[in-house]
Tab-separated table of C-alpha atoms and ligand atoms in Angstrom:
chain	number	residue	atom	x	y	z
O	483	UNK	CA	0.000	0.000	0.000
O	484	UNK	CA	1.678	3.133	-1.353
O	485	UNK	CA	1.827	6.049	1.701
O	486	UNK	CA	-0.176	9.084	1.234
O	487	UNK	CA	0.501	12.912	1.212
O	488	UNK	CA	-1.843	15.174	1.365
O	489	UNK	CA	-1.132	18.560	-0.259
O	490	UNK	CA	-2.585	21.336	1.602
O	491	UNK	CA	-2.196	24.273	-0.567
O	492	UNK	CA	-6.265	24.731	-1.240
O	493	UNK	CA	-6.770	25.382	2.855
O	494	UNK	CA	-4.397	28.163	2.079
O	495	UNK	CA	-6.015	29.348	-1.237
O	496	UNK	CA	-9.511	29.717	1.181
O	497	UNK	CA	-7.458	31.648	3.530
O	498	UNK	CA	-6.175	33.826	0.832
O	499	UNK	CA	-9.769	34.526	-0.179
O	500	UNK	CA	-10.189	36.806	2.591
O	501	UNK	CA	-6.403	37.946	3.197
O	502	UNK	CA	-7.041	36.870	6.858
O	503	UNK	CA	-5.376	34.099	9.284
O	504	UNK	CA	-8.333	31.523	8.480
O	505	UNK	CA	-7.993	28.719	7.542
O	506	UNK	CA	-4.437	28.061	8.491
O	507	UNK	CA	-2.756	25.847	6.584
O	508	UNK	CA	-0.110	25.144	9.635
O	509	UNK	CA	-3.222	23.749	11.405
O	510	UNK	CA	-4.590	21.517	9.087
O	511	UNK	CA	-1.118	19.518	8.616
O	512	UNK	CA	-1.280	18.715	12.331
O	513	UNK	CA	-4.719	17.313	12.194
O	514	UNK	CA	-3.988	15.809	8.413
O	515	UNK	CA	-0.805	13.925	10.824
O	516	UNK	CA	-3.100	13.064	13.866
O	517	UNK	CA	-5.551	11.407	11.354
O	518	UNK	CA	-2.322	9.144	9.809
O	519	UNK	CA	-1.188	11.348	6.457
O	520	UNK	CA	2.840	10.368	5.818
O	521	UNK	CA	3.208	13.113	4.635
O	522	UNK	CA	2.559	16.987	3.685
O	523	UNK	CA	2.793	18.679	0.241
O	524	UNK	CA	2.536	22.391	-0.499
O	525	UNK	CA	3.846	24.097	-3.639
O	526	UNK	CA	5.198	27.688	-3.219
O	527	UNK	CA	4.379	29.127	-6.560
O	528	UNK	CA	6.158	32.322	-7.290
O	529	UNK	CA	3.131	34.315	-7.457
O	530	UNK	CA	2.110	33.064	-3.959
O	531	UNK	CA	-1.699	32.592	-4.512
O	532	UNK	CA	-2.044	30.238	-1.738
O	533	UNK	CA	0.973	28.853	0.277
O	534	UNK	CA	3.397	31.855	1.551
O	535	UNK	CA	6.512	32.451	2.566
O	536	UNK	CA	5.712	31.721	6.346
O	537	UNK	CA	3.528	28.925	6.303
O	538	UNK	CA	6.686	26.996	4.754
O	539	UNK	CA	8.717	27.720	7.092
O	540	UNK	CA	6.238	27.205	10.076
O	541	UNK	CA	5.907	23.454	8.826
O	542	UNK	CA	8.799	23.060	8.351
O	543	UNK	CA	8.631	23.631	12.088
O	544	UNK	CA	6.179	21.445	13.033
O	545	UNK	CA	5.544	18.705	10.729
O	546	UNK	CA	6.968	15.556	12.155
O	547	UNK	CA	6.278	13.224	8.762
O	548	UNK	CA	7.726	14.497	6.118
O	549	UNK	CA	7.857	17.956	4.483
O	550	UNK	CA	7.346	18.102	0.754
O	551	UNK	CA	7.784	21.321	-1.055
O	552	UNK	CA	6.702	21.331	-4.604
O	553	UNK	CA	8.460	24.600	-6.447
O	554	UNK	CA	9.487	25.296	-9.997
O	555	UNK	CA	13.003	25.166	-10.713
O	556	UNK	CA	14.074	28.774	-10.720
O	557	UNK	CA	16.804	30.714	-8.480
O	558	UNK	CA	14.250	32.205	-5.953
O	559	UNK	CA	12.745	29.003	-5.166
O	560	UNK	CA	16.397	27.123	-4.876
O	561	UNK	CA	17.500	29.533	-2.591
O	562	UNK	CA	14.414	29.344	-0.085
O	563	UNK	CA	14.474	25.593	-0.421
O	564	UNK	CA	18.259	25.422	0.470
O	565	UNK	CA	17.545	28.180	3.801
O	566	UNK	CA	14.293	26.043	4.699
O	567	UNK	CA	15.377	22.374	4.233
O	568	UNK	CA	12.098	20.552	3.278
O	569	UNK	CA	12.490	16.507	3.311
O	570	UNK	CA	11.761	16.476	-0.412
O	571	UNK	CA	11.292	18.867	-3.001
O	572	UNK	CA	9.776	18.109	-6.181
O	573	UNK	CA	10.214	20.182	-8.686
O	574	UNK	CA	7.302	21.092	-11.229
O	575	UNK	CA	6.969	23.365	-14.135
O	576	UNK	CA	4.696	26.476	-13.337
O	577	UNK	CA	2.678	28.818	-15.636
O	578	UNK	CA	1.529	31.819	-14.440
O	579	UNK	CA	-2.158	31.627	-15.357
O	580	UNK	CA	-2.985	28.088	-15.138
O	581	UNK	CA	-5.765	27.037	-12.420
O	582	UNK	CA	-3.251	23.902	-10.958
O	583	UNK	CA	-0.051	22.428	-12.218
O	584	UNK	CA	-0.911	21.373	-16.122
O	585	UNK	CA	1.757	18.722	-17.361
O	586	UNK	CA	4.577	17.712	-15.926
O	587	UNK	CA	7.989	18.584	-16.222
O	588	UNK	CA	10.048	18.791	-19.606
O	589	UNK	CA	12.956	17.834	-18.825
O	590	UNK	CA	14.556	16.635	-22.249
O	591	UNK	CA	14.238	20.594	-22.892
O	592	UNK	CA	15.450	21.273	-19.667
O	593	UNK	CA	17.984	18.801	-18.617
O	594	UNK	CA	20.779	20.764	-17.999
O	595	UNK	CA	19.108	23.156	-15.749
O	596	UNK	CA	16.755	20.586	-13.765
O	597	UNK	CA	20.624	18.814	-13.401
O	598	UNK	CA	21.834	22.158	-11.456
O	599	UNK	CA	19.075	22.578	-9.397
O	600	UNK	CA	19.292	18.679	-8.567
O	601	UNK	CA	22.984	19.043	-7.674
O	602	UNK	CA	22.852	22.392	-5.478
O	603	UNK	CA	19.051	21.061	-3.967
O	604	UNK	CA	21.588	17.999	-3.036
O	605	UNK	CA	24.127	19.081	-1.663
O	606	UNK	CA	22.001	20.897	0.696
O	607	UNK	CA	20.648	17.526	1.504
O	608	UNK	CA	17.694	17.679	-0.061
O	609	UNK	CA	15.888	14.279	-1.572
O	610	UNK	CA	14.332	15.667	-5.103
O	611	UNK	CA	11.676	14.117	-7.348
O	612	UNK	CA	10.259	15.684	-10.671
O	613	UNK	CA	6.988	15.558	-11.850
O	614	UNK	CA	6.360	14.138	-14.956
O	615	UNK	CA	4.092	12.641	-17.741
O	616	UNK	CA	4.205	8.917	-17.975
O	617	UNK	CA	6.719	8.752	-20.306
O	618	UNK	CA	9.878	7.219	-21.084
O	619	UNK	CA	11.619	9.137	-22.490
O	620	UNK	CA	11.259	11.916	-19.357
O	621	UNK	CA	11.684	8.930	-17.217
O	622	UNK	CA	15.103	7.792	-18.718
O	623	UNK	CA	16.314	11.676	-18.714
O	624	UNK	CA	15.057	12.302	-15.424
O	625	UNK	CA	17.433	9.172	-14.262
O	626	UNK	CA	21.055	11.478	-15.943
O	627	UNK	CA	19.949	14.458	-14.530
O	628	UNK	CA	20.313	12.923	-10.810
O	629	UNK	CA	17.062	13.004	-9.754
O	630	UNK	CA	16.238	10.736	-6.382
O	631	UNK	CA	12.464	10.282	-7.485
O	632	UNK	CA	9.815	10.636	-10.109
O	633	UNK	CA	6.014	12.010	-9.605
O	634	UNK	CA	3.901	10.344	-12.416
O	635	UNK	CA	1.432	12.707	-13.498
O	636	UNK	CA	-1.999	10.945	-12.862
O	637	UNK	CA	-4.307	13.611	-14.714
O	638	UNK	CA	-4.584	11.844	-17.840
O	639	UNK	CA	-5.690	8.606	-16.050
O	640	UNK	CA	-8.010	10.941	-13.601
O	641	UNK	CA	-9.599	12.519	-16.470
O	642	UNK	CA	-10.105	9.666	-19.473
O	643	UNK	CA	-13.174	10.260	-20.751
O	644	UNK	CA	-14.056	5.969	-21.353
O	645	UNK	CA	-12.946	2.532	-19.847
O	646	UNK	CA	-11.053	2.181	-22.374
O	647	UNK	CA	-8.622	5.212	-22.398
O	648	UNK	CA	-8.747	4.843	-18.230
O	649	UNK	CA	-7.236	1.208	-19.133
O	650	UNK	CA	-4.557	2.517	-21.452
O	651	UNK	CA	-3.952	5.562	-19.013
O	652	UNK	CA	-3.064	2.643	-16.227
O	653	UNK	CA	-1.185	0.491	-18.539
O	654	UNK	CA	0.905	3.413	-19.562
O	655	UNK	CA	1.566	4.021	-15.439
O	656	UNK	CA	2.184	0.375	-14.853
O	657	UNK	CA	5.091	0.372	-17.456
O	658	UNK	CA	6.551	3.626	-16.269
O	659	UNK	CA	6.430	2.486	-12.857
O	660	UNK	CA	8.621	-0.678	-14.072
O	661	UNK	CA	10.782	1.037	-16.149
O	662	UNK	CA	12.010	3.710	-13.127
O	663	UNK	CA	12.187	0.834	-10.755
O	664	UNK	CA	14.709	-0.716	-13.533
O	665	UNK	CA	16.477	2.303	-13.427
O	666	UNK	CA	17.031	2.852	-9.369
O	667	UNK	CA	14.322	5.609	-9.271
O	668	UNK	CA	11.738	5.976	-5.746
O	669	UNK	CA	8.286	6.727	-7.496
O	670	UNK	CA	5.210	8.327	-6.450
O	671	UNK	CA	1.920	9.425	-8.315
O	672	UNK	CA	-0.266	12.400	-7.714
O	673	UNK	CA	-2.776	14.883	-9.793
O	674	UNK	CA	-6.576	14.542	-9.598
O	675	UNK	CA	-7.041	11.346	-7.313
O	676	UNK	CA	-10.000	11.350	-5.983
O	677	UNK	CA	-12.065	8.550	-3.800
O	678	UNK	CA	-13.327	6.837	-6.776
O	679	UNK	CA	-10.160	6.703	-9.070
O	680	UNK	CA	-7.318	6.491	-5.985
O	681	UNK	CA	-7.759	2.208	-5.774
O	682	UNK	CA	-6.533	1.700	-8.958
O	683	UNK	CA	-3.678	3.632	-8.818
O	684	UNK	CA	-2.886	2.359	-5.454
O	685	UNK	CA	-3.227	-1.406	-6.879
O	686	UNK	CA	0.383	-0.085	-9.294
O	687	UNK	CA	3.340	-2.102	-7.301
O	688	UNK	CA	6.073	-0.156	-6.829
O	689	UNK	CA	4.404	3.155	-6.348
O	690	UNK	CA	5.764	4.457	-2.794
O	691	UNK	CA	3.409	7.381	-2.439
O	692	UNK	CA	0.355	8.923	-3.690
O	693	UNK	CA	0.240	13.057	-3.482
O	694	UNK	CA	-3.633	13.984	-3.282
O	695	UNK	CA	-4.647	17.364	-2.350
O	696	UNK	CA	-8.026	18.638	-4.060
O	697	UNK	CA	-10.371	15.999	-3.583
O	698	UNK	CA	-9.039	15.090	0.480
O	699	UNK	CA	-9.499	19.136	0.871
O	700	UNK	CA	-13.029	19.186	-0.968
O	701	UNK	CA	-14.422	15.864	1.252
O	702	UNK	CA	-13.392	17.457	4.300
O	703	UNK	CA	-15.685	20.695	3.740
O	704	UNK	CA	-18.729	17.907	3.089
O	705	UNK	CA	-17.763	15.844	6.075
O	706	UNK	CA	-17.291	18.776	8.539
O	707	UNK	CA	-19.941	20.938	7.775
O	708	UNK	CA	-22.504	19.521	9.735
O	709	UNK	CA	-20.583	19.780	13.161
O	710	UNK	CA	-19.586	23.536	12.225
O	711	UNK	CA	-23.280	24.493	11.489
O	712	UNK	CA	-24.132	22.944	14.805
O	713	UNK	CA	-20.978	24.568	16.899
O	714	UNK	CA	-22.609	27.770	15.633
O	715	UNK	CA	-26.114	27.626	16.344
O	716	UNK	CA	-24.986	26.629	19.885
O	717	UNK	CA	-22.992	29.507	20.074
O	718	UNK	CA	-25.785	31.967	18.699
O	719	UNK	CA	-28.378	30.275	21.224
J	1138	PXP	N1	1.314	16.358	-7.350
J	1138	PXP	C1	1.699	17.557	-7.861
J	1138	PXP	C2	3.095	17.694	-8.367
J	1138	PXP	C3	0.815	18.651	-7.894
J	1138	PXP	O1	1.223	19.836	-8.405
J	1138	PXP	C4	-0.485	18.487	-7.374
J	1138	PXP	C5	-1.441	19.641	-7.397
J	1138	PXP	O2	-1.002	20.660	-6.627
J	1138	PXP	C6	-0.836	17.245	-6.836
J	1138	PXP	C7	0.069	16.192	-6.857
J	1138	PXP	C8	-2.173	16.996	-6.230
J	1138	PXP	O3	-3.162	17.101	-7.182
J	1138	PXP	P1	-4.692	17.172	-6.733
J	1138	PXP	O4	-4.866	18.458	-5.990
J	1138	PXP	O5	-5.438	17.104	-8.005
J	1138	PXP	O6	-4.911	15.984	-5.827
């Protein structure tokens, strides 16, 4: 059974919403831990629409699984990885008006780059994974450039519009899976699970992890709201 991290960037992008202090992000990763999460995810993205500048470094503070800080591979982001210390980064490619990440990383185009950022995100003693489409190709180039890990993008799978396509989505997975194991590489999948696709993708041997964050932040508004409805009309008696 692969482990599960839940990224936590949409309690922040609620919190954002109003420029205030709630929701805090900080807070949720404690109770995400207390209720067995391996892990927490949040992606800095350079225009900081949901996760900030302190909320990394506050769980960095108190996370006790494992920190893991998506970012895009530019300078800024390098240097505030290297003065935080996450567990893991993993780097993804970031556009500035896209509603989540789209693709995954290119990194035939960008080897040589994604290879720096790998070696100075190392030598700071950082364990780094790329995110990437389920493809070989990326696979086998993400292997030279030194990463530790690959994410395999999930989104096609999540979104295949027939059995059919879901099928070849998950056969594709399966044989990327295989072929990074062949080649020494830790590998985790993540974009768009939700609770009817996740089994499936969880069934892939060799997958370590699973990153979900949209669908595990979307259930818990359904599942709480009843007891926060409640706590108020008490409180309004
Ligand atoms: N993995 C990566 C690299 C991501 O960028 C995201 C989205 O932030 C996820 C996993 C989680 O995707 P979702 O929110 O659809 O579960």
């Amino acid at each position: 059974m692969p482990k599960l991290n839940v990224n936590i960037d949409h309690v922040a992008t609620l919190r954002q919403a109003r420029g205030g202090g709630e929701p805090d992000p900080v807070f949720t990763a404690c109770l995400a831990e207390i209720a067995g999460a391996d892990g927490i995810v949040v992606h800095l993205r350079e225009d900081r629409r949901h996760i900030q500048d302190r909320d990394l470094s506050l769980l960095k503070q108190v996370v006790a699984t494992k920190l893991n800080m998506e970012m895009a591979p530019t300078e800024e982001m390098v240097r505030i990885a290297l003065e935080t210390k996450p567990d893991v980064v993993t780097l993804v490619p970031e556009k500035r008006g896209e509603v989540t990440t789209e693709g995954g990383l290119d990194v035939l185009s960008n080897k040589e780059l994604i290879g720096d950022v790998i070696k100075s995100l190392g030598n700071g003693g950082i364990f780094v994974s790329l995110f990437i489409n389920s493809e070989i190709e990326q696979i086998e180039c993400s292997k030279e450039t030194g990463a530790d890990m690959i994410e395999l993008h999930t989104g096609r799978y999540a979104e295949a519009k027939s059995a059919g396509e879901r099928e070849g989505e998950l056969a594709s997975l399966e044989e990327s899976v295989h072929a990074a194991l062949e080649l020494g590489l830790h590998v985790s999948a993540g974009h768009g699970l939700n609770y009817k696709n996740v089994s499936a993708v969880a069934d892939i041997e060799g997958i370590e992890e699973l990153n979900i964050g949209h669908s595990i932040i979307s259930r818990s508004v359904m599942v709480g709201m009843e007891r926060a409805v409640r706590e108020m009309i008490e409180l309004s008696k």
